[in-house]
Coordinates of C-alpha atoms and ligand atoms in Angstrom, one line a residue:
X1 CA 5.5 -55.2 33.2
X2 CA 1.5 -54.3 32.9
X3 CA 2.2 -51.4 35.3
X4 CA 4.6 -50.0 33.1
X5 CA 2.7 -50.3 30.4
X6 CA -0.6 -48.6 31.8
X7 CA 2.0 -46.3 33.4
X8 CA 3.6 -45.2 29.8
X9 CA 0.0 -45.4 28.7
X10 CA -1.1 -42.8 31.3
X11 CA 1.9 -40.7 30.3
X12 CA 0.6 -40.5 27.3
X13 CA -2.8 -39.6 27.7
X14 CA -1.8 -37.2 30.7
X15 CA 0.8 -35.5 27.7
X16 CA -1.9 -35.6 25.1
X17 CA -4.4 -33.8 28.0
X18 CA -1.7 -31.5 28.9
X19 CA -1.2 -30.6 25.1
X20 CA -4.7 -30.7 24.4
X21 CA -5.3 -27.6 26.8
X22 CA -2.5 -25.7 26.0
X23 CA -2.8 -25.8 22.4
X24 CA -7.1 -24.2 23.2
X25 CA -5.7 -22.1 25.8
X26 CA -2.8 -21.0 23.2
X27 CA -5.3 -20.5 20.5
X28 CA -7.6 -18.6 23.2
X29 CA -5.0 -16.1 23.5
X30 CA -4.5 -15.6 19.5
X31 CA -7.9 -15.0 19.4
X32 CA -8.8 -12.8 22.2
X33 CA -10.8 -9.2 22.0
X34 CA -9.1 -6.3 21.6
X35 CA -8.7 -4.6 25.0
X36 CA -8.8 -1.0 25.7
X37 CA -5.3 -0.4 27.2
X38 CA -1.7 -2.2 26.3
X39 CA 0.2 -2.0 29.6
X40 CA 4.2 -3.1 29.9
X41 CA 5.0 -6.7 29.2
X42 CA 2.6 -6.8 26.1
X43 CA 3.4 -9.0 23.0
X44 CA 1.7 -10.1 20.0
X45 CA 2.8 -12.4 16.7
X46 CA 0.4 -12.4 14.2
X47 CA -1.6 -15.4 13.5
X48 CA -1.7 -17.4 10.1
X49 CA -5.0 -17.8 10.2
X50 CA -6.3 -14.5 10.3
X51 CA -6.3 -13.0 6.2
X52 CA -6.9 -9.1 7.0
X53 CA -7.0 -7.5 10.3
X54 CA -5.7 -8.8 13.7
X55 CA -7.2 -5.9 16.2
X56 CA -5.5 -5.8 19.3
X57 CA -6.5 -2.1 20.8
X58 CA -9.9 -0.6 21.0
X59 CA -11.2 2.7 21.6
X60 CA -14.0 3.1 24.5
X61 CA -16.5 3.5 21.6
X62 CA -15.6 0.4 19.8
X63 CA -15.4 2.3 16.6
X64 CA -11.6 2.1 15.6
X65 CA -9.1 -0.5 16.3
X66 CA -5.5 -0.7 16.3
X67 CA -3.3 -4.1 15.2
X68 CA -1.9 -6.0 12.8
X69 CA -3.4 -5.5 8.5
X70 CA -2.4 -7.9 6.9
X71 CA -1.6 -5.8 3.4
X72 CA -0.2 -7.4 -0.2
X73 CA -0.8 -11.0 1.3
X74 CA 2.1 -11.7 3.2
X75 CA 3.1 -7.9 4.9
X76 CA 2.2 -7.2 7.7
X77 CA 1.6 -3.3 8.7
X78 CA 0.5 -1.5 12.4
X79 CA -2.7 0.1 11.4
X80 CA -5.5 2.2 13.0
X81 CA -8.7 1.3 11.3
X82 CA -12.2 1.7 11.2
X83 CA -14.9 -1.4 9.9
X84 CA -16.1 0.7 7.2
X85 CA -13.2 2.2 5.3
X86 CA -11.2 -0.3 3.2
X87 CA -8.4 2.0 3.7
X88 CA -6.7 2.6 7.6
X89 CA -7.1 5.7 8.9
X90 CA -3.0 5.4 10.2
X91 CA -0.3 3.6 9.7
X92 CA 2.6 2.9 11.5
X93 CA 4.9 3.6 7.9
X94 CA 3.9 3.6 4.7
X95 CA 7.0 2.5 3.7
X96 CA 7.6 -0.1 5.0
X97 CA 6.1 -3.2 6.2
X98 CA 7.0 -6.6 8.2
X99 CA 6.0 -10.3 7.7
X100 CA 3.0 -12.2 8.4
X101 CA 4.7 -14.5 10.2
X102 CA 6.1 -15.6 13.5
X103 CA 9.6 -13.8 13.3
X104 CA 7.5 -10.7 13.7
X105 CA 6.6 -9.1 17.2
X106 CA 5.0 -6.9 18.7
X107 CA 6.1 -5.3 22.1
X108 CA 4.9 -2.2 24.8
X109 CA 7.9 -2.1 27.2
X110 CA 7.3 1.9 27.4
X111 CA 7.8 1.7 24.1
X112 CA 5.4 0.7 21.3
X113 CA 8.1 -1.7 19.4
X114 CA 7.9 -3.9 16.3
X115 CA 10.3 -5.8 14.8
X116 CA 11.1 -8.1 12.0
X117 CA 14.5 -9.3 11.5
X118 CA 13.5 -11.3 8.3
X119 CA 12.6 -8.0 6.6
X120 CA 15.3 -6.0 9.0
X121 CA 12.5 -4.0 10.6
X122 CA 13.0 -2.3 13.8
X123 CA 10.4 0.2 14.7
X124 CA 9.7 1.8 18.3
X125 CA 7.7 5.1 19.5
X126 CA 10.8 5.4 21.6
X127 CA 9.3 6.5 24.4
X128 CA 8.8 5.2 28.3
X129 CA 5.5 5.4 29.1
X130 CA 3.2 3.3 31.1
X131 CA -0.1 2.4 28.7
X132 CA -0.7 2.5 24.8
X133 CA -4.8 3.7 24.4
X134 CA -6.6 4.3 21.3
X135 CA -8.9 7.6 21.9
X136 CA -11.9 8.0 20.4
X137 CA -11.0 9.6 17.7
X138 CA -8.5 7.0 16.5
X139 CA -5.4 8.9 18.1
X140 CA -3.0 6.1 19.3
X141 CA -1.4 7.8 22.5
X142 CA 1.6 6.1 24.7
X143 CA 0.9 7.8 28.1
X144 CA 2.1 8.4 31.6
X145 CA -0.4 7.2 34.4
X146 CA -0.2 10.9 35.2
X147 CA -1.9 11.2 31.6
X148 CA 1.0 13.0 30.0
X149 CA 1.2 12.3 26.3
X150 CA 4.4 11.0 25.4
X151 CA 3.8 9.8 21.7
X152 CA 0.7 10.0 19.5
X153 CA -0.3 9.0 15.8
X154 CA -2.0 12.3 15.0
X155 CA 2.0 13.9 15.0
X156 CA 2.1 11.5 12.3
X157 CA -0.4 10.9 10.2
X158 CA -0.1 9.3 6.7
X159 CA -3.0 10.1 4.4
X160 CA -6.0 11.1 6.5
X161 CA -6.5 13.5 8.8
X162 CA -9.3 13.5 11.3
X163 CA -11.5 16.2 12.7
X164 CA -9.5 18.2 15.4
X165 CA -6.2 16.9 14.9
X166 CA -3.5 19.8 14.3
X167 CA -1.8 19.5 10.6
X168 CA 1.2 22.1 10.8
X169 CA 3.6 23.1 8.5
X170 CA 6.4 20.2 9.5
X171 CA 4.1 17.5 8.4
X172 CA 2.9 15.9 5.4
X173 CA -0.1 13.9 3.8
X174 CA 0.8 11.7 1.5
X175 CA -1.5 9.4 -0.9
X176 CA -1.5 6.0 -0.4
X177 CA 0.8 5.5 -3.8
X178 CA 3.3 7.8 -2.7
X179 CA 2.2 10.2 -5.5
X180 CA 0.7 13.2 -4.0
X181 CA 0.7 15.4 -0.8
X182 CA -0.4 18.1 1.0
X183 CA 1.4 20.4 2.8
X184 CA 1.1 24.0 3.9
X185 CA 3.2 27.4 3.1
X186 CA 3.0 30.0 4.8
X187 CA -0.4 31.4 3.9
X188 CA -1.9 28.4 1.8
X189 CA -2.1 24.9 1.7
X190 CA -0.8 23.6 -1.6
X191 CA -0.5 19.8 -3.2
X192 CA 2.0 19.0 -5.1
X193 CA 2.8 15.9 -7.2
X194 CA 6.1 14.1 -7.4
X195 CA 7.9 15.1 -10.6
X196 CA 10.9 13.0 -9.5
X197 CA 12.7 11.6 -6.4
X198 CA 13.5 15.3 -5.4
X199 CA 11.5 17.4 -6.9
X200 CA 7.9 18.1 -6.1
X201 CA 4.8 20.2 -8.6
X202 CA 2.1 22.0 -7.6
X203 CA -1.2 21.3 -8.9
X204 CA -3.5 23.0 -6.2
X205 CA -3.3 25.8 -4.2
X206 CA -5.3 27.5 -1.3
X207 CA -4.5 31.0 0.0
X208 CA -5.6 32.0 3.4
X209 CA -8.4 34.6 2.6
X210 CA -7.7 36.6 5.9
X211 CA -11.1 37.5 6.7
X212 CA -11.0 37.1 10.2
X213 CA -7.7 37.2 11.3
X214 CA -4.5 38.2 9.4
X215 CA -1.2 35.8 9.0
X216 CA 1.6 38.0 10.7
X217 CA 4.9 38.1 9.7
X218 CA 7.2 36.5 12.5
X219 CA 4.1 35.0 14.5
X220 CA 5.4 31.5 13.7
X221 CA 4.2 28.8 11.2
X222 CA 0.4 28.0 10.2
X223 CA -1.5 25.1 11.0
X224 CA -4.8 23.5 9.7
X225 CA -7.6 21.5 11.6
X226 CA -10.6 19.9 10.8
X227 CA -13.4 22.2 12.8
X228 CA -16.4 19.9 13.8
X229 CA -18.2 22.8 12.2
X230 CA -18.1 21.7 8.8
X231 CA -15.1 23.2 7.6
X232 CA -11.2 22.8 7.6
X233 CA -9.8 26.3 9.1
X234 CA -6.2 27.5 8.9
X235 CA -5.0 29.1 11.9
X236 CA -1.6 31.2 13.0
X237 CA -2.5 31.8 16.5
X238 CA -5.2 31.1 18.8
X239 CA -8.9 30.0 17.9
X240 CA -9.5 32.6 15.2
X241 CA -9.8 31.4 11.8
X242 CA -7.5 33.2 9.0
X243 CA -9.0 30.8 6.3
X244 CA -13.0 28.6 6.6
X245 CA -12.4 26.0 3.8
X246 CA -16.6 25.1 3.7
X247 CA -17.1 21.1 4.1
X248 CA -20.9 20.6 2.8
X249 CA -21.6 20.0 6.3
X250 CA -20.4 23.9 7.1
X251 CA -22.9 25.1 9.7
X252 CA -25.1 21.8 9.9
X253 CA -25.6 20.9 13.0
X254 CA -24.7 17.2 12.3
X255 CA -23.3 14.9 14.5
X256 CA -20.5 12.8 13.3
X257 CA -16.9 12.5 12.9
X258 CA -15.2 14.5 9.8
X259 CA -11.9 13.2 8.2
X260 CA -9.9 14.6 5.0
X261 CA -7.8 12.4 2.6
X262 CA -5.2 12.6 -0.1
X263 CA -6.3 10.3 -2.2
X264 CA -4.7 8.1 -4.8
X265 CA -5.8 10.2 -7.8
X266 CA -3.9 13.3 -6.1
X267 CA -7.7 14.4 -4.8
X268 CA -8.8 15.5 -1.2
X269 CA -11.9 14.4 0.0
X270 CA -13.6 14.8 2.9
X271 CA -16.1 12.4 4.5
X272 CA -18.6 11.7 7.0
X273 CA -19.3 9.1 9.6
X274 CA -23.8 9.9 9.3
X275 CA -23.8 6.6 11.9
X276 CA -24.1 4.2 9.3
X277 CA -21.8 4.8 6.4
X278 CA -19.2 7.6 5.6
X279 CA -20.5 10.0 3.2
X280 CA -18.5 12.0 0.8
X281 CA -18.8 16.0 1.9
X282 CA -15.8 18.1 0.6
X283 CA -13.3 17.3 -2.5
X284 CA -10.9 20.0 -3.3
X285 CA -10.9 19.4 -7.1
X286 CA -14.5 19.1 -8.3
X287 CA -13.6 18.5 -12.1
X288 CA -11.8 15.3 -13.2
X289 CA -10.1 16.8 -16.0
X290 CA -8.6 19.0 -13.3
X291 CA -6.4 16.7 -11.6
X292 CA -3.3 16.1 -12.2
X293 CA -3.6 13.3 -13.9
X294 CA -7.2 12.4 -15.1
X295 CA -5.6 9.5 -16.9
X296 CA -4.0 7.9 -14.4
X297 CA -0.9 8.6 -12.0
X298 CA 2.2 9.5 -13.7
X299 CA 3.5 6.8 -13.7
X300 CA 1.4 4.7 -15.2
X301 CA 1.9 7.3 -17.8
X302 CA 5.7 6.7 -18.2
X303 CA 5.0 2.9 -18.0
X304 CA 2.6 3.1 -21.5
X305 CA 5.2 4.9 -22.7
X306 CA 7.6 2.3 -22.1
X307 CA 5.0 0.0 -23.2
X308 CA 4.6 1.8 -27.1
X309 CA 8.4 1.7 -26.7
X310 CA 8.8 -1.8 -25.9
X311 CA 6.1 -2.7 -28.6
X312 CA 7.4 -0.6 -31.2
X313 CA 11.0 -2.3 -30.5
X314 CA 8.9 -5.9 -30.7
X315 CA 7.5 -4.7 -33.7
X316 CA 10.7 -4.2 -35.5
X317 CA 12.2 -7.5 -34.2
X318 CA 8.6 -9.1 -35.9
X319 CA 9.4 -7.6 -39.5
X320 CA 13.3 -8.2 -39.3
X321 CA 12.3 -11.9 -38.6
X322 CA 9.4 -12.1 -41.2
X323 CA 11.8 -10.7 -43.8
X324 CA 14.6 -13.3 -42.8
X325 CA 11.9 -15.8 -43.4
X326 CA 10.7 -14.7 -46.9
X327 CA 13.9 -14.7 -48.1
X328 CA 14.8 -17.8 -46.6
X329 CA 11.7 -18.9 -48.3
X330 CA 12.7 -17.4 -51.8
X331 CA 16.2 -18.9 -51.7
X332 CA 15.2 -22.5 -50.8
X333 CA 12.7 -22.3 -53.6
X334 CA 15.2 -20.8 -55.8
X335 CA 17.5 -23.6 -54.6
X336 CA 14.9 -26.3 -54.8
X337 CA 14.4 -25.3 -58.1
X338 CA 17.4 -25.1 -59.3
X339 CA 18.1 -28.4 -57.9
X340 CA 15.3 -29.5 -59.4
X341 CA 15.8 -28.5 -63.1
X342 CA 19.6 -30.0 -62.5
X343 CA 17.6 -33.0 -61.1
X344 CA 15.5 -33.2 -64.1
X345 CA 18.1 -32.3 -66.5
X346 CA 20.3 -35.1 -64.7
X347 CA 17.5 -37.3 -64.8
X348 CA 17.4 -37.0 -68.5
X349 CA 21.1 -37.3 -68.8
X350 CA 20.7 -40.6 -66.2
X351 CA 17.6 -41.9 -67.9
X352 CA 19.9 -41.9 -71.1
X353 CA 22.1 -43.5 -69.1
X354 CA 19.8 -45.6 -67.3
X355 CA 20.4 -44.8 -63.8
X356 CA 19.3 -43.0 -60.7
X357 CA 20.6 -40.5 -58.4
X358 CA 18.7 -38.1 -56.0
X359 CA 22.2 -37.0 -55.0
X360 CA 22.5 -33.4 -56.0
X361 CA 19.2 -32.7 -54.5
X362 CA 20.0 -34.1 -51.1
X363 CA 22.3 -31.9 -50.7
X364 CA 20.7 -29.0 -52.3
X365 CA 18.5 -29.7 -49.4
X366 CA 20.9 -29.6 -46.4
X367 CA 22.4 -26.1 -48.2
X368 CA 18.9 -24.6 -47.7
X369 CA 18.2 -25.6 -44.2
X370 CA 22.1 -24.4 -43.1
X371 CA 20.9 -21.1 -45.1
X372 CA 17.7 -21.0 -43.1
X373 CA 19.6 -21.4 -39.8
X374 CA 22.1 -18.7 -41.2
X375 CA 19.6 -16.0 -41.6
X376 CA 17.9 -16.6 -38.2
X377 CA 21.0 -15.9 -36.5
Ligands
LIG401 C1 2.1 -3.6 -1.7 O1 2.3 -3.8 -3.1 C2 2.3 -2.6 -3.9 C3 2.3 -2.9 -5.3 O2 3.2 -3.9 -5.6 C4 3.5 -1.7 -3.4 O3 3.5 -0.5 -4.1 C5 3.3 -1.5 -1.9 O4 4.5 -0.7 -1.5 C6 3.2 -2.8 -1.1 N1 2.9 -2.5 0.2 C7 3.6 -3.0 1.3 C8 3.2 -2.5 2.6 O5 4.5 -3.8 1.1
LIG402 C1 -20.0 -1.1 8.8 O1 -19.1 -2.1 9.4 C2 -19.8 -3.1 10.2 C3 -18.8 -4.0 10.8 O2 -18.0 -4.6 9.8 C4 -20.9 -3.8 9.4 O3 -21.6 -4.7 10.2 C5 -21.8 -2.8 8.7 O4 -22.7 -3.4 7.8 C6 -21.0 -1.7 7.9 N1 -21.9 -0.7 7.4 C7 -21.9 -0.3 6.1 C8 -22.9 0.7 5.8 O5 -21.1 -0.8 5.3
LIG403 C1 12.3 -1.6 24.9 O1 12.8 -2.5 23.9 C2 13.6 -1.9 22.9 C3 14.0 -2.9 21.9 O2 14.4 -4.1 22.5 C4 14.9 -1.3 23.6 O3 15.7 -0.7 22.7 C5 14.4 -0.3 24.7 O4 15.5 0.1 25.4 C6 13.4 -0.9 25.6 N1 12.8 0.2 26.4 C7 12.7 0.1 27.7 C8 12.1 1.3 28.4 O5 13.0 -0.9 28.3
LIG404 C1 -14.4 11.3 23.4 O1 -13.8 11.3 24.6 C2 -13.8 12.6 25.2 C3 -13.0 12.5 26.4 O2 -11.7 12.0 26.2 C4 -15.2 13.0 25.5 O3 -15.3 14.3 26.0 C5 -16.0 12.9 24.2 O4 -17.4 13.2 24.5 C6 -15.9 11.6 23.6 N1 -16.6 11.6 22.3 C7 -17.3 10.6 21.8 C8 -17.9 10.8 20.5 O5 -17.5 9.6 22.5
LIG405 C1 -4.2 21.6 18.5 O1 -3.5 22.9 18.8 C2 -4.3 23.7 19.6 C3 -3.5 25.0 19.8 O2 -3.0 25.4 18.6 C4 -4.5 23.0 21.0 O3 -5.2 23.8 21.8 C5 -5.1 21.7 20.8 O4 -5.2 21.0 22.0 C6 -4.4 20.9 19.8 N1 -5.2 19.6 19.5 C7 -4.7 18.4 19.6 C8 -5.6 17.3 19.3 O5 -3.5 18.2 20.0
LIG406 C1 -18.9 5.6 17.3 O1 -19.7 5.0 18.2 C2 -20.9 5.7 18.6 C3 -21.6 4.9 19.6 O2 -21.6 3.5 19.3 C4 -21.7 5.9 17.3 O3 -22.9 6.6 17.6 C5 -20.9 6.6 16.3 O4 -21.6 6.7 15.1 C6 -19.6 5.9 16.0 N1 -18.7 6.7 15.2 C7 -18.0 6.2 14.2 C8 -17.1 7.2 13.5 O5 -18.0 5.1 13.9

């Protein structure tokens, strides 16, 4: 009897031990350092208690990470980041976005794979590779072990590009509010703004100056790139320049890393890294009044308007109401009086008599409330 009891006992503790371990052991693993390679048979969930950024990749440098951002307080979104920009410098969609929770994971298999069937996501690289790395210019690669390049984040960047990653004329950036973006023609680089879902403005426009080399007809598409010169340079083919946009930096010998953004307000910027903070050094549209819209997005715009319209309609409602009520006010006074004066005269007529009866004016009274409930209607 004892012996089963200090046997149960035992069970207990041996259960509580056994739990005790696995529980630090499982927190262990939620909370271990980024590594520099994801190999086959990786997961991830994202844990609760973590309220911005889970990293799970790192470059050799340490500068940028790659995980989970936690975004709008419950979405979850695969970002590429760097400690001092609020903003990531990639993202897996801008679209779209899965759940902080556990029915999201994370998976290499070859593929780089998240998926979400709470918020029906199902994203992959689809691709069969044998690591995931992060260079160290925050280019997410899935590669062979023979180094061959089977997927990488600069093909698809969001709203940033960084210095020596090729922008050509099949991608887009686009501003963080869907808004704005950049692409390029065939001898310029333009941004438009979204007029509606399918039609797109222009609001800024740069035309190759062909200095150095000429755009030929037929000799395929343009591209851009971010030279670590100081400038962003349009190119057709090979290494010779037919556009210099100057950066601030152009021809400082300065040694840091240079990206470009479409920002929220339809501007691009370019900035920095000095080795302690990023530092603004190009913006294509120097004058506020010059953007597209100085007083805020377009939409906002269409949403004060809705506003003046929504007001103006409240507006109306207010008076029509306020009218109802004065004359409600006016005819139970005219009532009341009238009621009264018949009061009084009956009065007389009873005191004659020498009796009392509030009766008329009780139900003078009702009248005016039912007229009072009439006009609200
Ligand atoms: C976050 O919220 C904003 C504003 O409601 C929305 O525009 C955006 O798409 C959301 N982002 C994600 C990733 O859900
Ligand atoms: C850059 O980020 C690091 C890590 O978060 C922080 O320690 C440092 O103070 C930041 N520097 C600036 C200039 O914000
Ligand atoms: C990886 O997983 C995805 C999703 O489950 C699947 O579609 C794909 O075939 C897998 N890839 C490999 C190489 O196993
Ligand atoms: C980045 O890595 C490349 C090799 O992949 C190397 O040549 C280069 O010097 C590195 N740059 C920095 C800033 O570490
Ligand atoms: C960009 O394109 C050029 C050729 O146009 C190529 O030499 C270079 O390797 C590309 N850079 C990247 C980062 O892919
Ligand atoms: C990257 O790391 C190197 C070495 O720690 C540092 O000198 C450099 O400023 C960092 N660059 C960025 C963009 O953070």
């Amino acid at each position: 009897m004892e012996g089963l009891c200090l046997n149960s006992f035992t069970r207990f503790l041996l259960f509580l031990f056994v739990f005790l371990v696995f529980s630090h052991k499982w927190q262990r693993a939620n909370a271990s350092e980024p590594v520099l390679e994801l190999v086959k048979g990786f997961e991830a969930k994202p844990d609760s208690s973590i309220d911005s950024f889970q990293p799970l990749l790192t470059d050799p440098n340490g500068n940028f990470s790659f995980g989970f951002l936690r975004v709008n307080g419950s979405r979850l979104s695969l970002a590429v980041t760097h400690p001092n920009l609020t903003e990531p410098l990639w993202v897996f969609d801008p679209t779209r976005s899965a759940s902080w929770s556990h029915k999201t994971k994370l998976f290499f298999n070859g593929s780089l794979v998240i998926s979400d069937h709470s918020s029906r996501l199902e994203w992959s690289t689809h691709t069969n590779g044998d690591r995931l790395i992060l260079r160290n210019d925050s280019n997410l690669q899935v590669v062979k072990t023979s180094s061959f390049v089977e997927w990488e984040s600069f093909d698809f960047p969001g709203n940033t590009l960084v210095e020596n990653q090729n922008f050509t004329s099949a991608m887009a950036l686009v501003s963080p509010n869907g808004l704005y973006s950049m692409r390029l023609g065939s001898d310029f680089i333009g941004l438009y703004a979204k007029v509606s879902e399918d039609s797109q403005q222009f609001y800024w426009k740069h035309s190759a100056l062909q200095a150095k080399a000429k755009v030929k007809d037929g000799a395929g598409p343009i591209l851009a790139r971010i030279n670590p010169n100081g400038y962003l340079g349009m190119y057709q083919t090979g290494n010779i320049p037919i556009d210099v946009e100057a950066f601030n930096s152009f021809q400082r010998p300065v040694n840091g890393l240079l990206i470009l953004r479409l920002e929220s307000d339809g501007n691009l910027r370019g900035y920095l890294w000095d080795g302690s903070h990023w530092a603004l050094n190009y913006e294509a549209i120097r004058e506020t009044c010059d953007l597209p819209n100085p007083c805020g997005p377009k939409l906002g715009y269409f949403k004060v308007r809705e506003g003046v319209g929504k007001k103006k309609s409240r507006l109306g409602l207010t008076v029509g109401m306020s009218l109802l009520a004065v004359i409600a006010v006016v005819l139970m006074v005219a009532m009341v009086y009238v009621g009264f004066r018949n009061w009084s005269r009956e009065k007389r007529v009873l005191e004659e008599d020498n009796g009392l009866s509030p009766g008329p004016y009780k139900n003078l009274g009702s009248d005016s409330f039912s007229s009072v409930e009439m006009s609200r209607r």
